[in-house]
Short mmCIF file of C-alpha atoms in Angstrom, two decimals:
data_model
loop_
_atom_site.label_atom_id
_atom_site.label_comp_id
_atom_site.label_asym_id
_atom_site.label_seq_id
_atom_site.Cartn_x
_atom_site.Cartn_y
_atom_site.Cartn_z
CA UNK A 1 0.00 0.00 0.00
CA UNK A 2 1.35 3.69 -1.01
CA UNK A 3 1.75 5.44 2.41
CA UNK A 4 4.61 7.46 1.14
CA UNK A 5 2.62 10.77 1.21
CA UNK A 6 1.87 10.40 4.92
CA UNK A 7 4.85 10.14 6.85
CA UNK A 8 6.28 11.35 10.56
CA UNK A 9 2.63 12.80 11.58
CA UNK A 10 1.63 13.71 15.10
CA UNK A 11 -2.39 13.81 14.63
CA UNK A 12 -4.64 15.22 17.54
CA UNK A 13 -8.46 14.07 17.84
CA UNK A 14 -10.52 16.74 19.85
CA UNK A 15 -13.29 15.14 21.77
CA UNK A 16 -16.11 16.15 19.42
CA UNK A 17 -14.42 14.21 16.38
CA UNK A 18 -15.04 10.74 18.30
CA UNK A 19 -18.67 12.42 19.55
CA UNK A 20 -18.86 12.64 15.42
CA UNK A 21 -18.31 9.14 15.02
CA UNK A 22 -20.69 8.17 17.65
CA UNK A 23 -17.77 6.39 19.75
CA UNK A 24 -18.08 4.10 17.13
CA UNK A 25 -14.29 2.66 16.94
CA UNK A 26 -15.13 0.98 13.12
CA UNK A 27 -16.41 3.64 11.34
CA UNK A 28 -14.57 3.93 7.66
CA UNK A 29 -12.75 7.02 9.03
CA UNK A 30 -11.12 5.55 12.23
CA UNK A 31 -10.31 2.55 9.95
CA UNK A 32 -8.69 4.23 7.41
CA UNK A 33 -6.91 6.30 10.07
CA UNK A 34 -5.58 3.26 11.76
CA UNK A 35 -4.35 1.90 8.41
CA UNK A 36 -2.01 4.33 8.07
CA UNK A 37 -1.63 4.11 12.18
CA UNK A 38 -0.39 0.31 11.60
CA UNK A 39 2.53 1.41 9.03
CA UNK A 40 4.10 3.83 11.31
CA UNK A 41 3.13 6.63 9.26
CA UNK A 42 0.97 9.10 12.17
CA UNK A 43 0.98 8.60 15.48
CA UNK A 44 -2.72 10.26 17.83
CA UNK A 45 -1.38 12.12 20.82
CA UNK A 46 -3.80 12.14 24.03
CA UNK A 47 -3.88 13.57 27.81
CA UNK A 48 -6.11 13.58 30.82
CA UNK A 49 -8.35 16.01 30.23
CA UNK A 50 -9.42 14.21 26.82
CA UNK A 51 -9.40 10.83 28.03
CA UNK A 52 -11.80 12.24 30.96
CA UNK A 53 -13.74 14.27 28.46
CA UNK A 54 -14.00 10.92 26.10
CA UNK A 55 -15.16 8.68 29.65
CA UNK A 56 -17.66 11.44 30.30
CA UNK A 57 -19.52 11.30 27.03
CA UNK A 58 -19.23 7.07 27.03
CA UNK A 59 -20.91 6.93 30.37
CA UNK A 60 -23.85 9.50 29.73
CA UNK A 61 -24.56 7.01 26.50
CA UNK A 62 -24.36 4.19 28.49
CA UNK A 63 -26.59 5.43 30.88
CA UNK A 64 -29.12 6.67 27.93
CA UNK A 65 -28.91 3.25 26.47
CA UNK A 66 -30.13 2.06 30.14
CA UNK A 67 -33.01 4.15 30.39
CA UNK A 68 -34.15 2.88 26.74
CA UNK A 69 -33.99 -0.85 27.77
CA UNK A 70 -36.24 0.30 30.98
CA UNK A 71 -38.50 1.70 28.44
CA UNK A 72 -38.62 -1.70 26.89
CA UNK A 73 -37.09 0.57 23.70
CA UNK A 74 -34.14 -1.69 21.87
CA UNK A 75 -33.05 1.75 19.97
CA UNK A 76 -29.09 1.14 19.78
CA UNK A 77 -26.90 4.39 21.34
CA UNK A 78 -24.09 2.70 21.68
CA UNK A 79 -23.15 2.35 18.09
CA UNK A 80 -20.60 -0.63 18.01
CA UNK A 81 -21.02 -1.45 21.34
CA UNK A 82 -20.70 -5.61 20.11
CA UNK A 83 -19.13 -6.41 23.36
CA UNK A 84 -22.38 -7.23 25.13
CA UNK A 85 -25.52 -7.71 24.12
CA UNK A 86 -27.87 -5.49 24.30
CA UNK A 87 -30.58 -7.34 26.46
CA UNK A 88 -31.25 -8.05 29.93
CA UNK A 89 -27.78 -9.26 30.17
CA UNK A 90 -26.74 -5.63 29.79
CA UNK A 91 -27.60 -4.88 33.66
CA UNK A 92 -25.76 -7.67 34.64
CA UNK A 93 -22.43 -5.75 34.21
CA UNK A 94 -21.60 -2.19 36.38
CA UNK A 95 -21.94 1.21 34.61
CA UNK A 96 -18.39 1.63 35.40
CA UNK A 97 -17.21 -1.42 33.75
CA UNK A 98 -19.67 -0.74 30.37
CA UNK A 99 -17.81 2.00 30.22
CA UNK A 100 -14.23 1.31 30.52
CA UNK A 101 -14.66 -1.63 28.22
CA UNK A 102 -16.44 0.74 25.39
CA UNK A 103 -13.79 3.23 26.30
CA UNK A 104 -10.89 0.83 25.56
CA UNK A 105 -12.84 -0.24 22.31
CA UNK A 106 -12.90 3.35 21.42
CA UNK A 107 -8.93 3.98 21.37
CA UNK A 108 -7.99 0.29 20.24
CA UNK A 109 -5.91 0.72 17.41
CA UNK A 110 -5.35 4.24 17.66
CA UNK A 111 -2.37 3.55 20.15
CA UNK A 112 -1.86 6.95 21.40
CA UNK A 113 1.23 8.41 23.19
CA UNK A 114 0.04 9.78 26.43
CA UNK A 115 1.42 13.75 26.95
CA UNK A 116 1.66 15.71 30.45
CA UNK A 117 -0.50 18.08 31.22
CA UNK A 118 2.67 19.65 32.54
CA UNK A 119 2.66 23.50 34.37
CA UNK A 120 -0.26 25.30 33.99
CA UNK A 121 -0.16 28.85 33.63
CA UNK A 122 -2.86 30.08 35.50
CA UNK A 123 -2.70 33.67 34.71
CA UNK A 124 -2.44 32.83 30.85
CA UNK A 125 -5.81 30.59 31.71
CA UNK A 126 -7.77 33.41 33.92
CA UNK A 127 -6.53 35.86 30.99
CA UNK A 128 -8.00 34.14 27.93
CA UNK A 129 -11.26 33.81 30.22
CA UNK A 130 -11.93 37.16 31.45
CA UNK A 131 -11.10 38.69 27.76
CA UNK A 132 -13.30 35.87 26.15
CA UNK A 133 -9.52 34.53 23.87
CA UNK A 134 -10.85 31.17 22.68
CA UNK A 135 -11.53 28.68 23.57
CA UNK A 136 -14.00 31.05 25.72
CA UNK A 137 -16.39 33.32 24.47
CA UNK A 138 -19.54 35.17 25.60
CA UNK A 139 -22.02 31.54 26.03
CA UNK A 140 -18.39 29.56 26.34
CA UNK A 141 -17.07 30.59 29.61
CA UNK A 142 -16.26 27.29 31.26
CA UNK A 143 -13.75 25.89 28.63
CA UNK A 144 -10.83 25.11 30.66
CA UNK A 145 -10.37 21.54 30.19
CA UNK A 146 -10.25 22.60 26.08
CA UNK A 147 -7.32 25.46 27.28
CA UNK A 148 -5.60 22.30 29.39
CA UNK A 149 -5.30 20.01 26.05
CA UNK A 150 -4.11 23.11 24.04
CA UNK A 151 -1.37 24.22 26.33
CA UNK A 152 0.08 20.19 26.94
CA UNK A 153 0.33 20.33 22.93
CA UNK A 154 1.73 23.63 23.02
CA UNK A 155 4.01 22.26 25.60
CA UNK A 156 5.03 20.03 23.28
CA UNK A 157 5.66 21.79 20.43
CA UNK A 158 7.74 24.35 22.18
CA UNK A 159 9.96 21.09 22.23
CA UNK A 160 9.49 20.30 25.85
CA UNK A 161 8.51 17.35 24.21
CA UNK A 162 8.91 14.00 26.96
CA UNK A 163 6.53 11.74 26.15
CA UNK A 164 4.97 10.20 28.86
CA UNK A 165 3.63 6.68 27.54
CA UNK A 166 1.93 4.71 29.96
CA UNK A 167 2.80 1.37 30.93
CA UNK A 168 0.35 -0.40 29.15
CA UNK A 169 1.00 1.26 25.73
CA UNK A 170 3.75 -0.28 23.09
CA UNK A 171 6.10 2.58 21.23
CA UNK A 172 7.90 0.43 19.37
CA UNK A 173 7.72 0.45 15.84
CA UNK A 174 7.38 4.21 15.45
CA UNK A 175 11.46 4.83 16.48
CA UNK A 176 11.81 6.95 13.08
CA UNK A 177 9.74 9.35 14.10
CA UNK A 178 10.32 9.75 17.91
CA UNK A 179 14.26 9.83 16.58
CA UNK A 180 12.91 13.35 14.39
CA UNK A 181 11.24 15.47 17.33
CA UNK A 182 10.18 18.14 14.79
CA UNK A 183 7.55 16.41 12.98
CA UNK A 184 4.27 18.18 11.88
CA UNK A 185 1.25 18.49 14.40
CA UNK A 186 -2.06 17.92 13.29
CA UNK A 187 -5.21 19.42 15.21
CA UNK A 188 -8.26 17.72 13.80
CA UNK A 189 -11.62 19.66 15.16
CA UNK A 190 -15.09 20.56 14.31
CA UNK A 191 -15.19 23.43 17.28
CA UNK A 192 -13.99 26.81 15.72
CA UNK A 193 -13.18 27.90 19.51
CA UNK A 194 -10.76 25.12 20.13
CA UNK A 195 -9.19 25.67 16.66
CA UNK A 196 -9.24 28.89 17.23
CA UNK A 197 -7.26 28.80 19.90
CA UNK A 198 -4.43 26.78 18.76
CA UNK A 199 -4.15 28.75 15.93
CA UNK A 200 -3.71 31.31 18.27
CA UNK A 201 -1.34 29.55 20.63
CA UNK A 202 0.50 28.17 17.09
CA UNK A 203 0.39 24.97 18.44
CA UNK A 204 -0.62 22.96 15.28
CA UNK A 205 0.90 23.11 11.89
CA UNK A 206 -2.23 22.08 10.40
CA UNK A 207 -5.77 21.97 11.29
CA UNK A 208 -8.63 19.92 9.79
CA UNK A 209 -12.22 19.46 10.80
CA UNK A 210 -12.44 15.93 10.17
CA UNK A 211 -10.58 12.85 10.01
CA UNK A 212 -11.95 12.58 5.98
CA UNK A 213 -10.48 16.11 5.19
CA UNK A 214 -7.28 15.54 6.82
CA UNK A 215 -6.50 12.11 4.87
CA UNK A 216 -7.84 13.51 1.59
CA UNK A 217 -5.39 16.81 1.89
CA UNK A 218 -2.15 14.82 2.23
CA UNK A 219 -3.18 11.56 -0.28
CA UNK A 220 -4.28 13.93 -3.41
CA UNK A 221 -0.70 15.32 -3.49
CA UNK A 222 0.34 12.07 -4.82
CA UNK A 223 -2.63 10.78 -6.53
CA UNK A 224 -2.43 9.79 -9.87
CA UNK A 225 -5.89 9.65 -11.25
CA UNK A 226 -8.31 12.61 -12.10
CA UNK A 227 -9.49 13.05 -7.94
CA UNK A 228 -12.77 15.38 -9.66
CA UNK A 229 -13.68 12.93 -12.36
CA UNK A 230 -13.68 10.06 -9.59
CA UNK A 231 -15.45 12.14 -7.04
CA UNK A 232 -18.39 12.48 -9.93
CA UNK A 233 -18.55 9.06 -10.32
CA UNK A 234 -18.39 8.40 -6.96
CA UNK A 235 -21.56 10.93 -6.32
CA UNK A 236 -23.62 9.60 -9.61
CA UNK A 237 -23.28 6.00 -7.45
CA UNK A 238 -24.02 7.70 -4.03
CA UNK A 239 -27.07 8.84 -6.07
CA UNK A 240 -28.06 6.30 -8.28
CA UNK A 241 -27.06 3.06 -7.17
CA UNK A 242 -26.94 2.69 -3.27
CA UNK A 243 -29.84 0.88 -2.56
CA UNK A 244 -30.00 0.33 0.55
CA UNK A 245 -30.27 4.19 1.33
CA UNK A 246 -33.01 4.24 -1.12
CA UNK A 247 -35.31 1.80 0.93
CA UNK A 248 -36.97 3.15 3.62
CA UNK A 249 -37.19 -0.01 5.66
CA UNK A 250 -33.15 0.98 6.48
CA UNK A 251 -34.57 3.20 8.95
CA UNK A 252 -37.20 0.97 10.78
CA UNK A 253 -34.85 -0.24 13.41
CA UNK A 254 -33.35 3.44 13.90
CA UNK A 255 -36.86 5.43 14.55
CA UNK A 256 -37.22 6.25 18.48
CA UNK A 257 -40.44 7.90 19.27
CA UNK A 258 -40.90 9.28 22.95
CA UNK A 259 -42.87 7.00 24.59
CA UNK A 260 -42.97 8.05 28.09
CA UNK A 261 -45.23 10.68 27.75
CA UNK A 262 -47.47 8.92 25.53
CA UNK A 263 -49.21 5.81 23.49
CA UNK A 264 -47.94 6.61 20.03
CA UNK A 265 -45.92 3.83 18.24
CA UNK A 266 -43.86 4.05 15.50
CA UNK A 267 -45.42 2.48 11.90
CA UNK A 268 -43.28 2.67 9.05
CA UNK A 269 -40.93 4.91 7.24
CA UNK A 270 -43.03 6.54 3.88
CA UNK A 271 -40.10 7.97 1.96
CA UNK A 272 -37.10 9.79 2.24
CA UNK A 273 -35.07 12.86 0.71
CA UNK A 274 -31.46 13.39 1.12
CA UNK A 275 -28.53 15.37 -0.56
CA UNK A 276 -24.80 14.37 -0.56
CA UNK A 277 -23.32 17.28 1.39
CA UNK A 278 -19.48 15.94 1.27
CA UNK A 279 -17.14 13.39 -0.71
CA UNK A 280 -13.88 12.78 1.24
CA UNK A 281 -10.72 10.14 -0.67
CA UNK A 282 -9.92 7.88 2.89
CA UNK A 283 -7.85 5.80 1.08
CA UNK A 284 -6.17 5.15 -2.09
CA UNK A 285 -4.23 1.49 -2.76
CA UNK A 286 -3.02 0.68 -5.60
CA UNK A 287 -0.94 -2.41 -4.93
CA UNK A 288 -4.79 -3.62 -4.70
CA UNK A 289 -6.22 -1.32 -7.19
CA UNK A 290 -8.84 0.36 -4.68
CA UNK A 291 -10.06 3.88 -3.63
CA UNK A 292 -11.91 4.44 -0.27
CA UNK A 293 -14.38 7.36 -0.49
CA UNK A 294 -17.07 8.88 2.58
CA UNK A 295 -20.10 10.19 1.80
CA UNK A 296 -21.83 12.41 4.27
CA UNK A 297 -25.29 12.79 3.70
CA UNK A 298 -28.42 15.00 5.05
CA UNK A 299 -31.64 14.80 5.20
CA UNK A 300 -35.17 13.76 6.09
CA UNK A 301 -37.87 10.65 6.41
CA UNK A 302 -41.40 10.55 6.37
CA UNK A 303 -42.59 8.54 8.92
CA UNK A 304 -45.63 7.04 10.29
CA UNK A 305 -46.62 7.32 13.97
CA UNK A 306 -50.09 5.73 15.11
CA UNK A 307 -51.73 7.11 18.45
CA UNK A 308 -55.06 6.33 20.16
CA UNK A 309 -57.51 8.96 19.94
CA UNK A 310 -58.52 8.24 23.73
CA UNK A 311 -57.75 5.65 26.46
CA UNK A 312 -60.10 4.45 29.21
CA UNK A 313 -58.96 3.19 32.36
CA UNK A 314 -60.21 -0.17 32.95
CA UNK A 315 -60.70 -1.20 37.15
CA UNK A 316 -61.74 -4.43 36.39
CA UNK A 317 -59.04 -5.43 34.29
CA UNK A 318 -56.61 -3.16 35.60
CA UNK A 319 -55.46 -2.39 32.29
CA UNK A 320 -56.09 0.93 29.30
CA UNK A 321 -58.51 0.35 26.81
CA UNK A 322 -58.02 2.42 23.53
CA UNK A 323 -59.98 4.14 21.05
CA UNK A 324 -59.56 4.48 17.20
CA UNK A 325 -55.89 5.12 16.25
CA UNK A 326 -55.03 8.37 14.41
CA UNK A 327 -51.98 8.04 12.22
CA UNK A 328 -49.96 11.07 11.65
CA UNK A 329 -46.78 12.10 9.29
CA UNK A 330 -43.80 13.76 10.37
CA UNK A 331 -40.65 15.07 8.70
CA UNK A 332 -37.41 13.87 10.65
CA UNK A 333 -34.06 14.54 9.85
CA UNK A 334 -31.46 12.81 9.81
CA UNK A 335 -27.22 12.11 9.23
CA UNK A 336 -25.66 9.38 7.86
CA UNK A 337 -21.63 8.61 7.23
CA UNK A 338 -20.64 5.74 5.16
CA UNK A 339 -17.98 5.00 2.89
CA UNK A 340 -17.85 3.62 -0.95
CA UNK A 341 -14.97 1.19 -1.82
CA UNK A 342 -14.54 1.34 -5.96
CA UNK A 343 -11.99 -0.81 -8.00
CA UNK A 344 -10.22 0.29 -10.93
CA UNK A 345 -8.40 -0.97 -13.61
CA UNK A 346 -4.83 1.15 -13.80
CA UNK A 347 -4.32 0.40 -17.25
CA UNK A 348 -7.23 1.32 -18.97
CA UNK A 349 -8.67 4.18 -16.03
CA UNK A 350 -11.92 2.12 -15.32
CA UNK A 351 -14.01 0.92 -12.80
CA UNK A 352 -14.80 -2.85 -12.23
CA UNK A 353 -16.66 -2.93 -9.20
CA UNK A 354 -18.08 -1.21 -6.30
CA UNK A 355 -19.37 -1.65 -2.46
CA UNK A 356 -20.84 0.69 0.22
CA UNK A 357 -20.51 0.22 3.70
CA UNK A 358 -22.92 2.71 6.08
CA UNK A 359 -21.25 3.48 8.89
CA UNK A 360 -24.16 5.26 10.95
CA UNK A 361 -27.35 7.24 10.97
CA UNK A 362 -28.24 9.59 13.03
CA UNK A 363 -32.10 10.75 13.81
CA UNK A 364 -34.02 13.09 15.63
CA UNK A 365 -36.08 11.93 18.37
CA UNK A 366 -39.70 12.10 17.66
CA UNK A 367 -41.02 13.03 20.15
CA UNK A 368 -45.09 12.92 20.74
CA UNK A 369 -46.94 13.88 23.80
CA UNK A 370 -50.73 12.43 24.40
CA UNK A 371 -52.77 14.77 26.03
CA UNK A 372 -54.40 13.20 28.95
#
């Protein structure tokens, strides 16, 4: 695989990226980031204050994804979450230990060098607060832990640069570029504040807002094919040709309506719109003849909720009796990530084949409230 174009990389994930991913360790970005990850080519940096942040958002989905099951509601949060099932065996386990396991899942592969936090400057910190510097700003004014991760990489690229790996975590392999301490930082994050501020603090050399964008920017200086006329193609079968986002019945295991407050229940999907909003190259390998593309797309399903017109309280049989249903139609939007391998043949400039692989979807909660 040609990996030439990516070499000696220190790459930094803000929290929100892996929020982007849904903590989902095997979406096609975090596997085409650990590709390159596996042939010593970038290296993901981490501290504290992430790790925490990253625990934090794992354990409020793991406790969402309990108060589902109470709600008899199998709706999935935990995207990926394949070490358990999600049943009644899924109590059986602590909230703590749900997780740490889904944590560990989460940076498997990734194999990041742990940095110090190191000396804080508290008057820099209480300085860039009171004048609203990013990361703060007028409705962002308790953004410390994103000031903490900035200064440890600032730390370190001021070249007070000892890693601190932890015992657990193998650095071998990657000598060639722990040997050149000067190698280019990468901040990858979708919150202008943070970037902001490192931009500010000229901690990274580059700064990308996804995983996608950053791959694509360094593999397209050294790609040999027309990138524009395989980026049509690769939206006229986005378009055209990926069935399974055409069917609506995709979504039947995705739609959560709110049933606390009420007796509606989900019916079917009717139809839905959506519009490619980005193409991103992941990958390109031509020692297999392959290109890895994602495909972000927005947009919205019809779908069919059915709700009693009235329920009576039976005494005798201690149960609801309902009336008529009323079935209504509602717009929800919706996200969905997933990635497009394509095959070529190098000698003529074809295309043989093609798969997709849909790496999430993400809906809005309908949410319906019966009127007692």
């Amino acid at each position: 695989m040609n990996f030439n174009h990516l070499e000696n990389y220190f790459v930094y994930l803000d929290t929100n990226i892996f929020v982007k991913n849904g903590f989902n360790p095997n979406t096609s970005e975090f596997k085409a980031l650990k590709n390159h990850i596996r042939h010593g080519n970038v290296r993901i940096l981490s501290n504290e204050v992430l790790e925490h942040e990253i625990k934090t958002h794992i354990g409020k989905l793991v406790s969402e994804q309990r108060n589902a099951l109470k709600r008899k509601d199998r709706f999935n949060i935990l995207n990926g979450l394949d070490f358990v099932s999600i049943n009644e065996d899924f109590y059986k386990q602590s909230h703590e230990d749900i997780t740490e396991a889904h944590f560990k899942k989460v940076l498997s592969g990734l194999e990041p060098l742990f940095l110090p936090l190191g000396k804080v400057n508290a008057d820099e910190m209480f300085h860039r607060c009171k004048e609203n510097l990013a990361p703060f700003g007028k409705k962002k004014t308790d953004e410390y832990h994103d000031l903490l991760q900035v200064l440890s990489l600032k730390q370190y690229k001021e070249g007070n640069r000892k890693l601190v790996a932890d015992k657990k975590q193998n650095i071998e392999g990657f000598g060639h570029v722990l040997k050149n301490m000067s190698p280019d930082l990468i901040i990858i994050s979708n919150d202008k504040k943070f970037t902001e501020c490192s931009k500010d603090l000229q901690v990274g050399s580059h700064h990308f807002e996804s995983i996608s964008k950053f791959l694509e920017f360094y593999i397209k200086d050294d790609f040999e094919r027309d990138l524009e006329q395989e980026k049509r193609y690769i939206k006229n079968l986005a378009t055209k040709y990926n069935h399974w986002l055409m069917n609506p019945e995709i979504f039947d295991g995705l739609v959560e309506v709110d049933c606390v407050h009420s007796d509606a229940y989900f019916v079917k999907v009717q139809h839905e719109n959506f519009d490619i909003v980005d193409i991103d190259l992941l990958e390109d390998d031509r020692e297999d003849s392959l290109a890895v593309y994602s495909i972000t797309v927005n947009g919205d399903i019809e779908v069919e909720v059915g709700q009693p017109e009235y329920r009576i309280w039976d005494s005798e049989d201690r149960d609801y009796s309902y009336g008529p249903t009323e079935y209504h139609s509602l717009n929800v939007p919706f996200s969905c990530t997933y990635s497009i391998t394509i095959f070529y043949d190098t000698d003529s400039k074809s295309y043989t084949d093609y798969h997709s692989v849909i790496d999430e979807i993400e809906l809005d909660t309908i949410e319906i409230h019966y009127d007692e």
